[in-house]
Coordinates of C-alpha atoms (C1' of nucleotides) in Angstrom, one line a residue:
Chain A
X1 CA 0.0 0.0 0.0
X2 CA 2.8 2.5 0.6
X3 CA 3.6 2.8 -3.1
X4 CA 2.9 5.7 -5.3
X5 CA 2.2 5.2 -9.0
X6 CA 2.9 7.1 -12.2
X7 CA -0.1 9.2 -13.1
X8 CA -3.2 7.0 -13.1
X9 CA -4.0 5.6 -9.6
X10 CA -7.5 6.1 -10.8
X11 CA -8.9 4.4 -7.8
X12 CA -7.5 7.1 -5.6
X13 CA -9.0 9.8 -7.8
X14 CA -12.3 8.1 -7.4
X15 CA -11.9 7.8 -3.7
X16 CA -10.8 11.4 -3.3
X17 CA -13.8 12.6 -5.3
X18 CA -16.3 10.5 -3.2
X19 CA -14.6 11.6 0.0
X20 CA -14.9 15.2 -1.0
X21 CA -18.6 14.7 -1.8
X22 CA -19.2 13.1 1.6
X23 CA -17.2 15.8 3.5
X24 CA -18.9 18.6 1.6
X25 CA -22.3 17.2 2.5
X26 CA -23.3 16.3 -1.1
X27 CA -23.6 12.7 0.2
X28 CA -25.1 13.2 3.7
X29 CA -24.5 10.6 6.5
X30 CA -26.6 7.5 6.0
X31 CA -27.4 8.1 2.4
X32 CA -26.3 5.8 -0.4
X33 CA -23.3 6.4 -2.7
X34 CA -23.8 5.9 -6.4
X35 CA -23.7 2.2 -7.2
X36 CA -20.6 0.5 -8.5
X37 CA -22.1 0.4 -12.0
X38 CA -22.9 4.1 -11.9
X39 CA -19.4 4.9 -10.7
X40 CA -17.9 2.8 -13.5
X41 CA -19.8 4.9 -16.0
X42 CA -19.1 8.2 -14.3
X43 CA -15.4 7.7 -14.0
X44 CA -14.9 5.5 -17.0
X45 CA -13.1 2.8 -15.0
X46 CA -13.3 -0.9 -14.6
X47 CA -15.4 -2.3 -11.7
X48 CA -12.3 -3.5 -9.9
X49 CA -11.0 0.1 -9.7
X50 CA -14.3 1.3 -8.3
X51 CA -14.2 -1.4 -5.7
X52 CA -10.7 -0.5 -4.7
X53 CA -11.8 3.0 -4.2
X54 CA -14.7 1.9 -2.0
X55 CA -12.4 -0.5 -0.1
X56 CA -10.1 2.5 0.7
X57 CA -13.0 4.6 2.0
X58 CA -14.2 1.7 4.1
X59 CA -10.8 1.3 5.6
X60 CA -10.9 5.0 6.4
X61 CA -14.1 4.5 8.2
X62 CA -16.0 6.9 5.9
X63 CA -18.4 4.4 4.4
X64 CA -20.1 1.1 5.0
X65 CA -21.3 -1.5 2.6
X66 CA -24.3 -3.8 2.8
X67 CA -24.9 -6.5 0.2
X68 CA -27.9 -6.0 -2.0
X69 CA -28.3 -2.6 -0.7
X70 CA -25.3 -0.5 -1.5
X71 CA -22.5 1.6 0.0
X72 CA -23.5 4.5 2.2
X73 CA -21.8 7.2 4.2
X74 CA -21.3 6.5 7.9
X75 CA -24.5 7.5 9.6
X76 CA -23.9 7.6 13.3
X77 CA -21.7 9.7 15.5
X78 CA -19.6 7.8 18.0
X79 CA -20.6 7.9 21.6
X80 CA -17.9 8.9 24.1
X81 CA -17.0 6.3 26.6
X82 CA -15.5 8.0 29.6
X83 CA -14.2 5.1 31.5
X84 CA -13.1 6.9 34.6
X85 CA -16.2 8.8 35.2
X86 CA -18.5 5.9 34.5
X87 CA -16.9 3.7 37.1
X88 CA -16.5 6.5 39.6
X89 CA -20.2 7.3 39.3
X90 CA -21.3 3.7 39.7
X91 CA -19.1 3.4 42.8
X92 CA -20.4 6.6 44.3
X93 CA -24.0 5.4 43.8
X94 CA -23.2 2.1 45.4
X95 CA -21.5 3.8 48.4
X96 CA -24.2 6.3 49.0
X97 CA -26.8 3.6 49.0
X98 CA -28.7 5.1 46.2
X99 CA -29.4 1.7 44.9
X100 CA -32.9 0.3 45.6
X101 CA -34.3 3.8 45.8
X102 CA -34.9 6.3 43.1
X103 CA -31.8 5.1 41.2
X104 CA -33.2 1.7 40.7
X105 CA -36.6 3.0 39.8
X106 CA -35.1 5.3 37.2
X107 CA -33.0 2.6 35.8
X108 CA -35.9 0.2 35.6
X109 CA -37.9 2.6 33.5
X110 CA -34.9 3.0 31.1
X111 CA -34.6 -0.7 31.1
X112 CA -37.7 -1.2 29.1
X113 CA -35.7 0.0 26.1
X114 CA -32.8 -2.4 27.0
X115 CA -32.4 -6.0 26.3
X116 CA -29.9 -8.5 27.6
X117 CA -29.0 -11.9 26.3
X118 CA -27.2 -13.9 29.0
X119 CA -25.6 -17.3 29.3
X120 CA -23.7 -18.5 32.4
X121 CA -21.2 -21.4 32.5
X122 CA -18.8 -22.7 35.0
X123 CA -15.4 -23.3 33.5
X124 CA -11.8 -24.0 34.5
X125 CA -9.6 -21.0 33.8
X126 CA -7.7 -21.0 30.6
X127 CA -4.1 -20.1 30.7
X128 CA -4.9 -16.5 29.5
X129 CA -7.7 -16.2 32.0
X130 CA -5.6 -17.5 34.9
X131 CA -2.9 -15.0 34.0
X132 CA -5.4 -12.1 34.1
X133 CA -6.7 -13.2 37.5
X134 CA -3.2 -14.2 38.8
X135 CA -4.4 -17.6 39.8
X136 CA -3.6 -21.1 38.8
X137 CA -4.9 -22.3 35.4
X138 CA -7.8 -24.6 36.0
X139 CA -9.2 -22.5 38.9
X140 CA -13.0 -22.6 38.5
X141 CA -14.6 -19.5 37.0
X142 CA -18.2 -18.3 36.4
X143 CA -18.1 -17.2 32.8
X144 CA -21.0 -14.9 31.9
X145 CA -21.8 -14.1 28.3
X146 CA -23.8 -11.0 27.6
X147 CA -25.2 -9.3 24.6
X148 CA -26.6 -5.8 25.3
X149 CA -29.3 -4.3 23.1
X150 CA -30.8 -0.9 23.0
X151 CA -34.2 -0.7 21.3
X152 CA -33.5 -4.1 19.9
X153 CA -30.2 -3.1 18.3
X154 CA -27.2 -5.1 19.6
X155 CA -24.6 -2.7 21.0
X156 CA -22.1 -4.7 23.0
X157 CA -21.0 -8.2 23.6
X158 CA -19.1 -9.1 26.7
X159 CA -17.7 -12.1 28.5
X160 CA -17.3 -11.4 32.2
X161 CA -15.6 -13.9 34.5
X162 CA -15.8 -14.1 38.3
X163 CA -13.9 -16.5 40.6
X164 CA -16.4 -19.2 41.2
X165 CA -15.7 -19.8 44.9
X166 CA -16.4 -16.1 45.5
X167 CA -19.9 -16.2 43.9
X168 CA -21.1 -19.8 44.1
X169 CA -24.5 -19.9 45.8
X170 CA -25.0 -16.2 45.9
X171 CA -27.6 -14.2 43.9
X172 CA -24.8 -13.1 41.6
X173 CA -24.4 -16.6 40.2
X174 CA -28.1 -16.6 39.1
X175 CA -28.6 -15.4 35.6
X176 CA -32.2 -14.5 36.5
X177 CA -30.9 -11.6 38.5
X178 CA -29.4 -10.0 35.4
X179 CA -29.5 -7.2 34.5
X180 CA -28.4 -6.2 38.0
X181 CA -29.2 -2.7 39.2
X182 CA -26.0 -0.7 39.5
X183 CA -24.0 -3.1 37.3
X184 CA -20.9 -4.9 38.2
X185 CA -19.8 -2.5 40.8
X186 CA -22.9 -3.0 42.8
X187 CA -22.9 -6.7 42.2
X188 CA -19.4 -7.1 43.6
X189 CA -20.3 -4.8 46.5
X190 CA -23.1 -7.2 47.4
X191 CA -20.5 -9.9 47.8
X192 CA -18.5 -7.8 50.2
X193 CA -15.6 -6.1 48.5
X194 CA -15.5 -2.6 47.3
X195 CA -13.7 -2.1 44.0
X196 CA -10.5 -0.1 44.3
X197 CA -9.5 0.2 40.7
X198 CA -10.0 -0.9 37.2
X199 CA -7.4 -1.7 34.5
X200 CA -8.5 -1.5 30.9
X201 CA -6.5 -2.5 27.8
X202 CA -8.2 -1.5 24.6
X203 CA -7.3 -2.8 21.2
X204 CA -8.8 -2.8 17.7
X205 CA -9.3 -5.6 15.2
X206 CA -11.6 -7.0 12.5
X207 CA -14.7 -8.6 13.9
X208 CA -15.0 -12.4 14.0
X209 CA -17.8 -14.1 12.1
X210 CA -19.6 -14.5 15.5
X211 CA -19.3 -10.8 16.2
X212 CA -20.4 -9.8 12.7
X213 CA -23.6 -11.8 13.3
X214 CA -24.3 -10.9 16.9
X215 CA -23.6 -7.2 16.6
X216 CA -24.8 -6.9 13.0
X217 CA -21.6 -5.3 11.9
X218 CA -21.5 -3.8 8.4
X219 CA -18.6 -4.4 6.0
X220 CA -15.5 -2.5 6.7
X221 CA -16.3 -1.7 10.3
X222 CA -13.8 -2.8 13.0
X223 CA -14.4 -3.6 16.7
X224 CA -12.9 -2.3 19.9
X225 CA -12.0 -5.0 22.4
X226 CA -11.4 -3.9 25.9
X227 CA -9.9 -6.3 28.4
X228 CA -11.0 -5.2 31.8
X229 CA -9.6 -6.3 35.1
X230 CA -11.5 -5.2 38.2
X231 CA -9.3 -4.9 41.3
X232 CA -10.0 -5.0 45.0
X233 CA -6.7 -4.0 46.5
X234 CA -4.2 -6.1 44.6
X235 CA -6.6 -8.9 43.9
X236 CA -8.3 -9.3 40.6
X237 CA -12.0 -10.1 41.2
X238 CA -13.4 -9.8 37.7
X239 CA -12.0 -10.1 34.2
X240 CA -14.1 -9.1 31.2
X241 CA -13.7 -8.9 27.5
X242 CA -15.9 -6.2 26.0
X243 CA -16.6 -6.0 22.3
X244 CA -18.2 -3.0 20.6
X245 CA -18.3 -1.6 17.1
X246 CA -15.3 0.7 16.8
X247 CA -17.2 3.3 14.9
X248 CA -19.7 3.8 17.7
X249 CA -17.3 4.5 20.6
X250 CA -14.8 7.1 21.4
X251 CA -12.6 6.2 24.3
X252 CA -11.7 8.7 26.9
X253 CA -9.3 8.1 29.8
X254 CA -8.4 10.4 32.7
X255 CA -5.1 10.0 34.5
X256 CA -5.2 11.7 37.8
X257 CA -1.8 13.0 39.0
X258 CA -2.8 14.9 42.1
Chain B
X1 CA -18.0 -8.4 3.7
X2 CA -20.6 -10.1 5.9
X3 CA -21.8 -12.2 3.0
X4 CA -21.3 -16.0 2.7
X5 CA -21.0 -17.6 -0.7
X6 CA -22.0 -20.9 -2.3
X7 CA -19.0 -23.2 -2.2
X8 CA -15.9 -21.5 -3.6
X9 CA -14.9 -18.4 -1.7
X10 CA -11.5 -19.6 -2.7
X11 CA -9.8 -16.5 -1.3
X12 CA -11.0 -17.6 2.1
X13 CA -9.6 -21.0 1.7
X14 CA -6.3 -19.6 0.6
X15 CA -6.3 -17.2 3.6
X16 CA -7.2 -20.0 6.0
X17 CA -4.4 -22.1 4.8
X18 CA -1.9 -19.3 5.1
X19 CA -3.2 -18.4 8.5
X20 CA -2.8 -22.0 9.6
X21 CA 0.8 -22.1 8.3
X22 CA 1.6 -18.9 10.2
X23 CA 0.0 -20.0 13.4
X24 CA 1.5 -23.5 13.2
X25 CA 4.9 -21.9 12.8
X26 CA 5.5 -23.2 9.3
X27 CA 5.9 -19.5 8.3
X28 CA 7.8 -18.0 11.3
X29 CA 7.4 -14.3 12.2
X30 CA 9.3 -12.1 10.0
X31 CA 9.7 -14.6 7.2
X32 CA 8.3 -14.2 3.7
X33 CA 5.1 -15.9 2.5
X34 CA 5.2 -17.5 -0.9
X35 CA 4.9 -14.9 -3.7
X36 CA 1.6 -14.1 -5.3
X37 CA 2.7 -16.0 -8.4
X38 CA 3.6 -19.0 -6.4
X39 CA 0.3 -18.9 -4.6
X40 CA -1.5 -18.7 -7.9
X41 CA 0.1 -21.9 -9.0
X42 CA -0.2 -23.7 -5.7
X43 CA -3.9 -23.0 -5.3
X44 CA -4.8 -22.7 -9.0
X45 CA -6.5 -19.4 -8.6
X46 CA -6.3 -16.0 -10.4
X47 CA -4.0 -13.4 -9.0
X48 CA -7.0 -11.3 -7.8
X49 CA -8.0 -14.1 -5.6
X50 CA -4.6 -14.4 -4.1
X51 CA -4.5 -10.7 -3.4
X52 CA -7.9 -10.8 -1.7
X53 CA -6.6 -13.5 0.6
X54 CA -3.6 -11.5 1.4
X55 CA -5.7 -8.3 2.0
X56 CA -7.8 -10.3 4.5
X57 CA -4.7 -11.4 6.4
X58 CA -3.4 -7.9 6.4
X59 CA -6.6 -6.6 7.8
X60 CA -6.4 -9.2 10.5
X61 CA -2.9 -7.9 11.3
X62 CA -1.3 -11.2 10.6
X63 CA 0.9 -10.1 7.7
X64 CA 2.5 -7.1 6.2
X65 CA 3.5 -6.3 2.7
X66 CA 6.4 -4.4 1.2
X67 CA 6.6 -3.6 -2.5
X68 CA 9.4 -5.3 -4.3
X69 CA 10.0 -7.5 -1.3
X70 CA 7.0 -9.5 -0.6
X71 CA 4.4 -10.3 2.1
X72 CA 5.7 -11.6 5.4
X73 CA 4.4 -12.7 8.8
X74 CA 4.2 -10.0 11.5
X75 CA 7.6 -9.9 13.2
X76 CA 7.5 -7.8 16.3
X77 CA 5.6 -8.0 19.5
X78 CA 3.8 -4.9 20.7
X79 CA 5.2 -2.9 23.5
X80 CA 2.9 -2.1 26.4
X81 CA 2.2 1.6 26.9
X82 CA 1.1 2.0 30.5
X83 CA -0.1 5.6 30.4
X84 CA -0.9 6.1 34.0
X85 CA 2.4 4.7 35.4
X86 CA 4.5 6.5 32.9
X87 CA 3.1 9.9 33.7
X88 CA 3.1 9.2 37.4
X89 CA 6.7 8.2 37.3
X90 CA 7.8 11.3 35.4
X91 CA 5.9 13.5 37.9
X92 CA 7.5 11.7 40.9
X93 CA 10.9 12.2 39.4
X94 CA 10.3 15.9 38.8
X95 CA 8.9 16.4 42.3
X96 CA 11.7 14.7 44.0
X97 CA 14.2 16.7 42.1
X98 CA 15.8 13.7 40.5
X99 CA 16.4 15.6 37.4
X100 CA 19.8 16.9 36.7
X101 CA 21.3 14.1 38.9
X102 CA 21.6 10.4 38.2
X103 CA 18.3 10.5 36.3
X104 CA 19.5 12.9 33.7
X105 CA 22.8 11.1 33.4
X106 CA 21.1 7.8 32.9
X107 CA 18.8 9.2 30.3
X108 CA 21.6 10.9 28.5
X109 CA 23.4 7.6 28.0
X110 CA 20.2 6.1 26.7
X111 CA 19.8 9.1 24.4
X112 CA 22.7 8.1 22.3
X113 CA 20.4 5.6 20.8
X114 CA 17.6 8.1 20.4
X115 CA 17.0 10.6 17.7
X116 CA 14.5 13.5 17.5
X117 CA 13.4 15.5 14.5
X118 CA 11.8 18.7 15.6
X119 CA 10.2 21.8 14.1
X120 CA 8.6 24.6 16.0
X121 CA 6.1 27.1 14.6
X122 CA 3.9 29.8 16.1
X123 CA 0.4 29.5 14.8
X124 CA -3.1 30.8 15.7
X125 CA -5.3 28.1 17.2
X126 CA -7.6 26.3 14.8
X127 CA -11.1 25.7 15.9
X128 CA -10.3 22.1 17.0
X129 CA -7.2 23.2 18.9
X130 CA -9.0 26.1 20.6
X131 CA -11.7 23.7 21.7
X132 CA -9.2 21.3 23.2
X133 CA -7.5 24.2 25.1
X134 CA -10.8 25.8 25.9
X135 CA -9.6 29.2 24.6
X136 CA -10.7 31.4 21.7
X137 CA -9.8 30.3 18.2
X138 CA -6.9 32.4 17.0
X139 CA -5.1 32.4 20.3
X140 CA -1.4 32.0 19.5
X141 CA 0.1 28.6 20.1
X142 CA 3.6 27.1 19.9
X143 CA 3.2 24.1 17.7
X144 CA 6.0 21.6 18.0
X145 CA 6.4 18.7 15.5
X146 CA 8.4 15.8 16.7
X147 CA 9.5 12.5 15.2
X148 CA 11.1 10.1 17.7
X149 CA 13.6 7.5 16.5
X150 CA 15.2 4.5 18.3
X151 CA 18.3 3.3 16.6
X152 CA 17.4 5.2 13.6
X153 CA 13.9 3.6 13.3
X154 CA 11.1 6.1 13.5
X155 CA 8.8 5.1 16.3
X156 CA 6.4 8.0 17.0
X157 CA 5.2 11.2 15.5
X158 CA 3.7 13.9 17.6
X159 CA 2.4 17.4 17.4
X160 CA 2.5 19.1 20.8
X161 CA 1.0 22.5 21.3
X162 CA 1.5 25.0 24.2
X163 CA -0.1 28.3 24.8
X164 CA 2.4 30.8 23.4
X165 CA 2.1 33.5 26.0
X166 CA 3.0 30.8 28.6
X167 CA 6.3 29.9 26.9
X168 CA 7.4 32.8 24.8
X169 CA 10.9 33.7 25.7
X170 CA 11.5 30.7 27.9
X171 CA 13.9 27.9 27.2
X172 CA 10.9 25.7 26.4
X173 CA 10.3 27.7 23.2
X174 CA 13.8 27.0 22.0
X175 CA 14.0 23.8 19.8
X176 CA 17.7 23.5 20.7
X177 CA 16.7 22.4 24.2
X178 CA 14.9 19.3 22.8
X179 CA 15.0 16.6 23.8
X180 CA 14.3 17.9 27.3
X181 CA 15.4 15.8 30.2
X182 CA 12.3 14.5 32.0
X183 CA 10.0 15.2 29.1
X184 CA 6.9 17.3 29.0
X185 CA 6.2 17.0 32.7
X186 CA 9.6 18.5 33.6
X187 CA 9.3 21.1 30.9
X188 CA 6.0 22.4 32.2
X189 CA 7.3 22.2 35.8
X190 CA 10.1 24.5 34.7
X191 CA 7.5 27.1 33.8
X192 CA 5.9 26.9 37.1
X193 CA 2.8 24.7 37.1
X194 CA 2.7 21.1 38.2
X195 CA 0.6 18.8 36.1
X196 CA -2.5 17.6 37.9
X197 CA -3.9 15.2 35.4
X198 CA -3.9 14.0 31.8
X199 CA -6.7 13.1 29.6
X200 CA -6.1 10.7 26.7
X201 CA -8.4 9.9 23.9
X202 CA -7.1 7.0 21.8
X203 CA -8.4 6.1 18.4
X204 CA -7.3 3.9 15.6
X205 CA -7.2 4.5 11.8
X206 CA -5.3 4.0 8.6
X207 CA -2.2 6.1 8.4
X208 CA -2.1 9.1 6.1
X209 CA 0.5 9.3 3.3
X210 CA 2.7 11.5 5.5
X211 CA 2.6 9.0 8.3
X212 CA 3.4 6.1 6.0
X213 CA 6.5 7.9 4.9
X214 CA 7.6 9.4 8.2
X215 CA 7.1 6.2 10.2
X216 CA 7.9 3.8 7.4
X217 CA 4.6 2.0 7.9
X218 CA 4.2 -1.3 6.0
X219 CA 1.0 -2.0 4.0
X220 CA -1.9 -3.1 6.1
X221 CA -0.7 -1.6 9.4
X222 CA -2.9 0.9 11.2
X223 CA -1.9 3.7 13.5
X224 CA -3.1 4.6 17.0
X225 CA -3.7 8.3 17.5
X226 CA -3.9 9.6 21.0
X227 CA -5.2 13.1 21.7
X228 CA -3.6 14.1 24.9
X229 CA -4.6 17.1 27.1
X230 CA -2.4 18.0 29.9
X231 CA -4.2 19.7 32.8
X232 CA -3.1 22.0 35.6
X233 CA -6.2 22.2 37.7
X234 CA -9.0 22.8 35.2
X235 CA -6.8 24.6 32.8
X236 CA -5.4 22.8 29.7
X237 CA -1.7 23.7 29.3
X238 CA -0.7 21.3 26.6
X239 CA -2.5 19.5 23.7
X240 CA -0.7 16.8 21.8
X241 CA -1.5 14.4 19.0
X242 CA 0.6 11.3 19.2
X243 CA 0.8 8.9 16.3
X244 CA 2.3 5.4 16.6
X245 CA 2.1 2.1 14.6
X246 CA -0.9 0.2 16.1
X247 CA 0.9 -3.1 15.9
X248 CA 3.7 -1.9 18.1
X249 CA 1.7 -0.6 21.0
X250 CA -0.6 -2.1 23.6
X251 CA -2.5 0.5 25.5
X252 CA -3.0 0.1 29.2
X253 CA -5.0 2.4 31.4
X254 CA -5.5 2.3 35.2
X255 CA -8.6 3.9 36.7
X256 CA -8.1 4.5 40.4
X257 CA -11.3 4.3 42.5
X258 CA -9.9 4.6 46.0
Chain C
dC1 C1' -38.1 -9.3 -10.8
dA2 C1' -34.2 -5.8 -11.3
dG3 C1' -30.4 -3.8 -9.0
dT4 C1' -26.9 -4.3 -5.6
dG5 C1' -22.4 -5.9 -4.1
dG6 C1' -19.4 -10.5 -3.6
dT7 C1' -16.4 -13.5 -6.0
dC8 C1' -13.5 -15.0 -9.8
dT9 C1' -10.9 -15.3 -14.2
dA10 C1' -7.1 -14.0 -17.5
dG11 C1' -4.9 -11.1 -19.3
dA12 C1' -1.7 -6.4 -19.1
dC13 C1' 1.8 -2.6 -17.8
dC14 C1' 4.3 -0.5 -14.2
dA15 C1' 7.3 0.9 -9.9
dC16 C1' 10.2 -0.9 -6.7
dG17 C1' 14.0 -3.8 -4.1
dC18 C1' 17.5 -6.7 -4.7
dT19 C1' 21.6 -8.8 -6.8
Chain D
dG1 C1' 17.5 -7.6 -15.1
dC2 C1' 14.6 -10.4 -12.5
dG3 C1' 11.1 -11.1 -9.2
dT4 C1' 8.2 -8.7 -6.2
dG5 C1' 3.7 -6.3 -5.4
dG6 C1' 0.5 -2.2 -7.2
dT7 C1' -2.8 -0.9 -10.6
dC8 C1' -6.0 -1.6 -14.3
dT9 C1' -9.2 -3.7 -17.8
dA10 C1' -13.2 -6.5 -19.4
dG11 C1' -15.5 -9.8 -19.1
dA12 C1' -18.5 -13.6 -16.0
dC13 C1' -21.7 -15.9 -12.5
dC14 C1' -23.7 -15.6 -8.1
dA15 C1' -26.3 -14.3 -3.6
dC16 C1' -28.7 -10.9 -1.3
dT17 C1' -32.2 -6.9 -0.8
dG18 C1' -35.7 -4.6 -2.3
dT19 C1' -40.3 -4.2 -5.1

DNA sequence: CAGTGGTCTAGACCACGCT
DNA sequence: GCGTGGTCTAGACCACTGT
């Protein structure tokens, strides 16, 4: 890819023109680009050239493609995910005992718009999981698979693991109690410990076939995967892998140095 | 991309086979894959099909391509970038006055292996810059362009901006003083304020042509861009855009909740 | 059904890295 | 100069989405 060419590089010219139209507003967010056939005619190029131009725009995150429908400009603005604030807020609510009062009620109303697919399993820790927990491989874990939806649209997949001997027999181990008011923070609080910190390691990659299906990910869209470790002191009490469409999140971390 | 096909999808078969060879160690990291011509013969497919297979592996981050050389398995392991610890450490060193003593000396030795390209400009703040600083657009900034190298290899590009009326006439405004022992933290400390926090917003995208050239980025490799705001109280004193090859970093954030 | 993109073929010319 | 990948053409058949 890092190679210039003599004069032609027609696919770049096509991509530049389309990019310009999108940025100028001639192709508004969410609307369809001209079809490949139309672009072939308009720019007098072969289909392969048009497709290369579109692939470039996809890789830039400017457009998305759906089979049988067409290629369209990216519709939705990303939502900022302010990790620090979110966790802090959850914790403050838990500590102040706001749960079970207005907080829960408010959340319950909102929940009508939310959906949650859940599946719990008890599994021995894989090598990778054991490393994240800093326990021996084979230690039993409660592995919880979630898919969150908003208004029916799948937004996030996650696998959250807890040490089994910490939760066995408690309400936390019962899938029927999900979604849990106040989230993970509150859930762990109900078991005794108060979270002291969270470590997040974000990375980006192509979605797997499973993720494409579960999150209905359009062509050309990547995912963000966040590996989260929840700490109580120096002990890791939860390990989660959170997967979201990369075009719908905007990460935001605050590092306090006071 | 999210479309299955009848039986063929030969390019997936080719990609699967190559992926298997890489993961099995038959194609060790850093070594070349068979050339496109060889793969055409081996799998009895057209060149376009081979190239689609390789594009898929590139997008997965498994291989990189260099013109005239070939496509090879990803060689280098990413380096973890522990944002929180790094800044904390810098700050502790500044506060304890370790600069100018053994710390500086140690760094100076290491510096023989480092290189730094620098270019300073005084510019009026763009709308985006003004927003990040929370000042009026047009406010004068000192815009500092850096390219960091290790053993000659370019590792990181950054544009760091400071409020001009805060640095004008000070040693900080003189490019000859770069690299500055102790980095940004120490530099700002020399002006008076002690950093109280840092906000980082990481994202991920294809490199621009400039970045491909400056960082010698192979085909198929993305970059991580971090927008960093350095705070003193609620005032933003520095805004930086940091660009690195995505395959060579591994982000790590700690959120303290104590 | 017509129109869309997904996949595939079989050619061609070119710029680049190495030897 | 040879082999590498980068770009381009002009065909073809297919699956999917809509009407």
